[in-house]
Amino acid sequence: MAATASAREILTLSGVVQGVGFRPHAHRLATTLGVVGKVWNQGGDLLIDIQGSPSQIQAYKTQLLAHKPMQAQVRALHAQPAPILPHQHGFAIAASQPGGIHGALPTDLRLCAQCLAELFDPQNRRYRYAFMTCAECGPRYSLMRHAPFDRVRTSMRAFQQCPDCLQEYGDPAHRRYHAQTNSCAACGPALQWHDASGELQHNVDPVAEAWRALRQGQIIAVKGVGGIHLVCDASSAQAVATLRQRKQRPHKPFAVMVLNRASLAGLADMDDYTEHLLQSPAAPIALTPKGPDCDSRLPGLAPQCAEVGIMTPYAPAHYLLFHEALNRPADAGWLEQAHPLTLVVTSANLSGEPLITDNAQCLRDLQGIADGFLLHNREILARSDDSVLQNSQPVVYVRRGRGLAPHIIELAQKGPSVLAFGGFLKNTLCFSQGDRAYVSPYIGDLDRAAACRDLDLAAERLLETLAIQPDVIACDLHPDFYSTQAARRMSQQLGVPLLQVQHHHAHCLATMAEAGLRGPVLGLALDGLGLGDDGRLWGGELLLVEGAGYQRLGGLRPLPLPGGDSAVREPWRLGVAVLLSQGREQDAERLFGAYPGYTVLRQMLAKNVNCPLTSSAGRYFDAAAAILGVRHHTDYEAHAAIALEALCRQTPPTPEIPPFYEITSQGALDLYPLLEALIDCAPHAGARLFHDVLVRGLLAWVDNARAMTGVNTIVLGGGCFLNRVLRESLMAELRTRGMQVHVPRQLPPNDSGISLGQVWYAYLNAHAPQTHSIVQTETDSSPCV
C-alpha cells in the first residue's frame, strides 16, 4: 500500500469520541478498506492519520461516520491534507497524547445487551462477574483521572489484565479490543461484603449475603458506578420507614428500581417513550405518573407526590441482586418477565450531605444506618449522582449526573474562557472554550462543609482535566453564597476578572444560551430565592433582556418572611402574614392560632421585626399550601409546591377562572387576592384554583409587558417550571397568543442552569458591555456599574 498511496489526511474528530469504542472501529475499518496509518486519542479528541488512494480515503471518512459506535456522537470531523509518508504498512492504535479538550468527556454508560447476555451465561468465563464491561459500555467519567481516556489515567490502572483479558484487548475482531475497562474475575475488581459493624466477611458470596439482608427487611449500602447507595425492599413499609428515620429524610420521595417495564404494572403509568428513556445508555431516574397501586404496594415511597421516580438496573451488581432473588435461574428469559422485587435506591448519606464514594467513609459514616455493606475495591474518582428527568416530551431535566454529565452546550458565538461557579442550591460548574460550554455533573446544595469542599475539588478537577486557563471567573451576586466566595478566591488566585451576575438574569440567560438568543427577549424567572440588584430577595421576576443588560419590568407583590429562613421551613408563617395583611385576623387565628409561636409571630409582623420581603414565586406556593392545610411544615425544597401540584393533578380544571390578581401601576403582579380566596376552598379545589389563576395572572402580566415593549419572544427559567401544570399550561397559552416560547431543554430549569447563564453573560458582556453587572479584579475591588 505504501508504494501506491497517493493521498494522506489527518482527521480530527470531536464530540463523544472517547470511551465508546471509536479507536477499535477506526482500526477495523482501515483494515477492511486497506488504508494504512494510525489512530490515537489526543486531549478530548480522536485523531486518525490515513494514507491510501483518494477514493479509499473518501470511503473511509464516509463509513467512519455511517457505522460509528452506538454511543459515539461526532460534533465535527476536520480533514487536513498532509504529505505522503513512504514505507508505511498496516494500521495501528497509537499511544494517546495530551492536549486541550475540544470534544466531550466520556460519560458513564449502562451495561450493554451483549455484556448482559454474557453476565448470565453459565458457559461464559465472566458468568455473574460484577464488573462486566466492553469497549461500548461501562463506567467512564466516574473512574477517570485525566484525559485522554486510557486505562493508565483511570482507577482501573490498579488492575493489570490477565493473559485472557490481554488477548481480547489485542484482538481487533473482539468486542473488547482496546476496551480500557476490560477485566475479569481473575484480574479485575471484586465485590466485598461487610457486616453491620463494618467487618469484612471472608469466604462468603457477597451478592447472596446482600440479598439475604434485603429479604430480612434490612438496609444495605451498595457501591455502584458514581457513588454508594442505600438500598432496601420498597414494598416493606417497615424497611422504608426505618430508612427514613436513619437517613433523617422524613418525607422526601425515594426512587424505586425495578427490573423492567413488565414489573411496573400498577405502579406507574409507563409508556414506550418512558421505557426508551429508562433503557438509554444514561439509565436515568424517570419521574413518571403514579399508577393506581403505587401508594398501597410501595407505602411511604413518595408521599404527597403525583409522580414516582423509576429506575432500572444499569450496573452488573444491580442485575445480580435481581438474579439472586429468583434463586439464580439458568434461563435468560427471566430478564424479560415481570419480577416481584422492588428496591428503594437512594444516595448513601445523611440527608443534605454529598453522596459517599469512599469505602472507608462509608463504613465509618453509615454505622447505624446500613445493616450491611456490598462494596468493591475499584476507586470512584468522580462523584456522580443519578440523573433525574421528567418523562415529558421533550424531556425536562431535573438533575444531570451519572450518564448525562459532563455535558456540552453548543453556543451561538465564541467568547472568552469562562469558569462559572453557579448558585447556592443545585450547584453546577460551567467552563467555556470557544463556542462550547462544559457543564459539570450536579454538585448539590452548598449548605454543608462537605458540599463546599466538593465544589472546590470539582473546580480544580475541571481545570486540570480540560487543561485550560480561564480568562474570566463568573458567579452569583449574593455575597454569602459559598460559590461566590469560592469564585472570588479563584479570581484572586489566577489574577483574572470576576463577573457577578444577578440570579434571575442568569436564569433567563441560561435559556437564551441554549437557544442561541442575544435578545431582546422577555424573561420570566420563577424560583425560590435570589438576591436582586436592589439588595432585596427576588424570585418572581419579569425582565426585558437584551445582550448582557436587562431591565426589571416587575416582580410579584412581595411577601413577608416572618423569621426569615424559618418561614421557608414553616409555611404556616407565610399563611399568617398574608391573612393578617388582608385583615383576616379571625381566619389566621382559626387556621394557625394553635402554633406556640403564633402570638410572637403576630408581634413580629406588627413591628416589622425580622420580616424581610421577597417576591419569590416559590413562597407563594408555600403560602397557598399553608392556607389550604396541605403543608404547614416542610423538610425539603419545594415540598409544599410538590404536594400542591399533586392535588391539582387529581382535580379537573376550574370551569370559569376568576380574576383573583391585579397588575399594579408599578408593574407588579399582585396575587394576594388569590391567596385570600383559598380560605374558603377545600384542598383539592383550592390547589387547582391556585394553579389556574396563577397561569391566568402570569399571562396577563406577560401580555402587558409584550404590549409595552413590542417583544414577542419569551424565555422561561427557574425551579418553579419543574411544575408540569404550570409549565405546560403557560407555554400552551403563550404559544396560542403567537409568542415564541423558549424553555431549558438541555439543562434543568432550576439552579443547575445558573452556571451556564453566567457564562453566556460573560460572552455577551465581552461583545457589548452592559449595566447590571459587577466586575472585580484582584487589584481593583470597587464595583464598576
CSV table of N, CA, C and O in Angstrom, one decimal, residues 54-94:
chain,number,residue,atom,x,y,z
A,54,PRO,N,-7.3,8.5,-3.1
A,54,PRO,CA,-8.4,9.4,-2.8
A,54,PRO,C,-9.7,8.8,-2.6
A,54,PRO,O,-10.5,9.1,-1.7
A,55,SER,N,-10.0,7.8,-3.4
A,55,SER,CA,-11.3,7.1,-3.3
A,55,SER,C,-11.4,6.3,-2.0
A,55,SER,O,-12.4,6.2,-1.3
A,56,GLN,N,-10.2,5.7,-1.6
A,56,GLN,CA,-10.2,4.9,-0.4
A,56,GLN,C,-10.4,5.8,0.8
A,56,GLN,O,-11.2,5.5,1.8
A,57,ILE,N,-9.8,7.0,0.8
A,57,ILE,CA,-9.9,7.9,2.0
A,57,ILE,C,-11.3,8.5,2.0
A,57,ILE,O,-11.9,8.6,3.1
A,58,GLN,N,-11.9,8.8,0.9
A,58,GLN,CA,-13.3,9.2,0.9
A,58,GLN,C,-14.2,8.2,1.5
A,58,GLN,O,-15.1,8.5,2.3
A,59,ALA,N,-14.0,6.9,1.0
A,59,ALA,CA,-14.9,5.8,1.5
A,59,ALA,C,-14.7,5.6,3.0
A,59,ALA,O,-15.6,5.4,3.8
A,60,TYR,N,-13.4,5.8,3.5
A,60,TYR,CA,-13.1,5.7,4.9
A,60,TYR,C,-13.9,6.7,5.7
A,60,TYR,O,-14.5,6.4,6.7
A,61,LYS,N,-13.8,8.0,5.3
A,61,LYS,CA,-14.5,9.0,6.0
A,61,LYS,C,-16.0,8.8,6.0
A,61,LYS,O,-16.7,9.0,7.1
A,62,THR,N,-16.5,8.4,4.9
A,62,THR,CA,-18.0,8.2,4.8
A,62,THR,C,-18.4,7.0,5.8
A,62,THR,O,-19.4,7.2,6.6
A,63,GLN,N,-17.7,5.9,5.7
A,63,GLN,CA,-18.1,4.8,6.5
A,63,GLN,C,-17.8,5.0,8.0
A,63,GLN,O,-18.4,4.4,8.9
A,64,LEU,N,-16.7,5.8,8.3
A,64,LEU,CA,-16.3,6.0,9.6
A,64,LEU,C,-17.5,6.6,10.4
A,64,LEU,O,-17.8,6.3,11.6
A,65,LEU,N,-18.2,7.5,9.8
A,65,LEU,CA,-19.4,8.2,10.4
A,65,LEU,C,-20.7,7.4,10.3
A,65,LEU,O,-21.5,7.3,11.2
A,66,ALA,N,-20.8,6.7,9.1
A,66,ALA,CA,-22.1,6.0,8.9
A,66,ALA,C,-22.2,4.8,9.8
A,66,ALA,O,-23.3,4.4,10.2
A,67,HIS,N,-21.1,4.2,10.2
A,67,HIS,CA,-21.1,3.0,11.0
A,67,HIS,C,-20.4,3.2,12.4
A,67,HIS,O,-19.9,2.3,12.9
A,68,LYS,N,-20.5,4.4,12.9
A,68,LYS,CA,-19.8,4.8,14.1
A,68,LYS,C,-20.4,4.0,15.3
A,68,LYS,O,-21.5,3.5,15.2
A,69,PRO,N,-19.6,3.8,16.4
A,69,PRO,CA,-20.1,3.1,17.6
A,69,PRO,C,-21.4,3.7,18.1
A,69,PRO,O,-21.7,4.9,17.9
A,70,MET,N,-22.2,2.9,18.6
A,70,MET,CA,-23.6,3.3,19.0
A,70,MET,C,-23.6,4.5,19.9
A,70,MET,O,-24.5,5.4,19.8
A,71,GLN,N,-22.7,4.6,20.9
A,71,GLN,CA,-22.7,5.7,21.9
A,71,GLN,C,-21.9,6.9,21.4
A,71,GLN,O,-21.8,7.9,22.1
A,72,ALA,N,-21.3,6.8,20.3
A,72,ALA,CA,-20.4,8.0,19.8
A,72,ALA,C,-21.3,9.1,19.3
A,72,ALA,O,-22.4,8.8,18.7
A,73,GLN,N,-20.9,10.3,19.5
A,73,GLN,CA,-21.5,11.5,18.9
A,73,GLN,C,-20.5,12.4,18.3
A,73,GLN,O,-19.7,13.0,19.1
A,74,VAL,N,-20.4,12.5,17.0
A,74,VAL,CA,-19.4,13.2,16.4
A,74,VAL,C,-19.9,14.6,16.1
A,74,VAL,O,-20.8,14.9,15.3
A,75,ARG,N,-19.3,15.6,16.8
A,75,ARG,CA,-19.7,17.0,16.6
A,75,ARG,C,-19.1,17.6,15.3
A,75,ARG,O,-19.7,18.3,14.6
A,76,ALA,N,-17.9,17.2,15.0
A,76,ALA,CA,-17.2,17.7,13.8
A,76,ALA,C,-16.1,16.8,13.4
A,76,ALA,O,-15.5,16.1,14.2
A,77,LEU,N,-15.9,16.7,12.1
A,77,LEU,CA,-14.8,16.0,11.5
A,77,LEU,C,-14.0,17.0,10.6
A,77,LEU,O,-14.5,17.5,9.6
A,78,HIS,N,-12.8,17.2,11.0
A,78,HIS,CA,-11.9,18.1,10.2
A,78,HIS,C,-10.8,17.3,9.5
A,78,HIS,O,-10.1,16.5,10.2
A,79,ALA,N,-10.7,17.5,8.2
A,79,ALA,CA,-9.7,16.7,7.4
A,79,ALA,C,-8.6,17.7,6.9
A,79,ALA,O,-8.9,18.7,6.3
A,80,GLN,N,-7.4,17.4,7.2
A,80,GLN,CA,-6.3,18.2,6.9
A,80,GLN,C,-5.3,17.4,5.9
A,80,GLN,O,-4.8,16.4,6.4
A,81,PRO,N,-5.2,17.8,4.7
A,81,PRO,CA,-4.2,17.1,3.8
A,81,PRO,C,-2.8,17.2,4.3
A,81,PRO,O,-2.4,18.1,5.0
A,82,ALA,N,-2.0,16.1,4.1
A,82,ALA,CA,-0.6,16.0,4.6
A,82,ALA,C,0.2,15.3,3.6
A,82,ALA,O,-0.3,14.6,2.7
A,83,PRO,N,1.5,15.6,3.6
A,83,PRO,CA,2.5,14.9,2.7
A,83,PRO,C,2.5,13.4,2.9
A,83,PRO,O,2.3,12.9,4.0
A,84,ILE,N,2.6,12.7,1.8
A,84,ILE,CA,2.7,11.2,1.8
A,84,ILE,C,4.0,10.8,2.6
A,84,ILE,O,5.0,11.4,2.5
A,85,LEU,N,3.8,9.8,3.5
A,85,LEU,CA,4.9,9.2,4.2
A,85,LEU,C,5.3,7.9,3.5
A,85,LEU,O,4.4,7.0,3.4
A,86,PRO,N,6.5,7.7,3.1
A,86,PRO,CA,6.9,6.5,2.4
A,86,PRO,C,7.0,5.3,3.4
A,86,PRO,O,7.2,5.5,4.6
A,87,HIS,N,7.0,4.1,2.8
A,87,HIS,CA,7.3,2.9,3.6
A,87,HIS,C,6.3,2.7,4.8
A,87,HIS,O,6.7,2.2,5.8
A,88,GLN,N,5.1,3.1,4.6
A,88,GLN,CA,4.1,2.8,5.6
A,88,GLN,C,3.3,1.5,5.4
A,88,GLN,O,3.0,1.2,4.3
A,89,HIS,N,3.2,0.8,6.5
A,89,HIS,CA,2.5,-0.5,6.4
A,89,HIS,C,1.5,-0.7,7.6
A,89,HIS,O,1.8,-0.3,8.7
A,90,GLY,N,0.3,-1.2,7.3
A,90,GLY,CA,-0.6,-1.5,8.4
A,90,GLY,C,-1.3,-0.3,9.0
A,90,GLY,O,-1.1,0.8,8.6
A,91,PHE,N,-2.1,-0.6,10.0
A,91,PHE,CA,-2.8,0.5,10.7
A,91,PHE,C,-2.7,0.1,12.2
A,91,PHE,O,-2.9,-1.0,12.6
A,92,ALA,N,-2.4,1.1,13.0
A,92,ALA,CA,-2.1,0.9,14.4
A,92,ALA,C,-3.0,1.8,15.3
A,92,ALA,O,-3.3,2.9,14.9
A,93,ILE,N,-3.2,1.3,16.5
A,93,ILE,CA,-3.8,2.2,17.6
A,93,ILE,C,-2.6,2.7,18.4
A,93,ILE,O,-1.9,1.9,19.1
A,94,ALA,N,-2.3,4.0,18.2
A,94,ALA,CA,-1.1,4.5,18.8
A,94,ALA,C,-1.3,5.1,20.2
A,94,ALA,O,-2.5,5.2,20.6
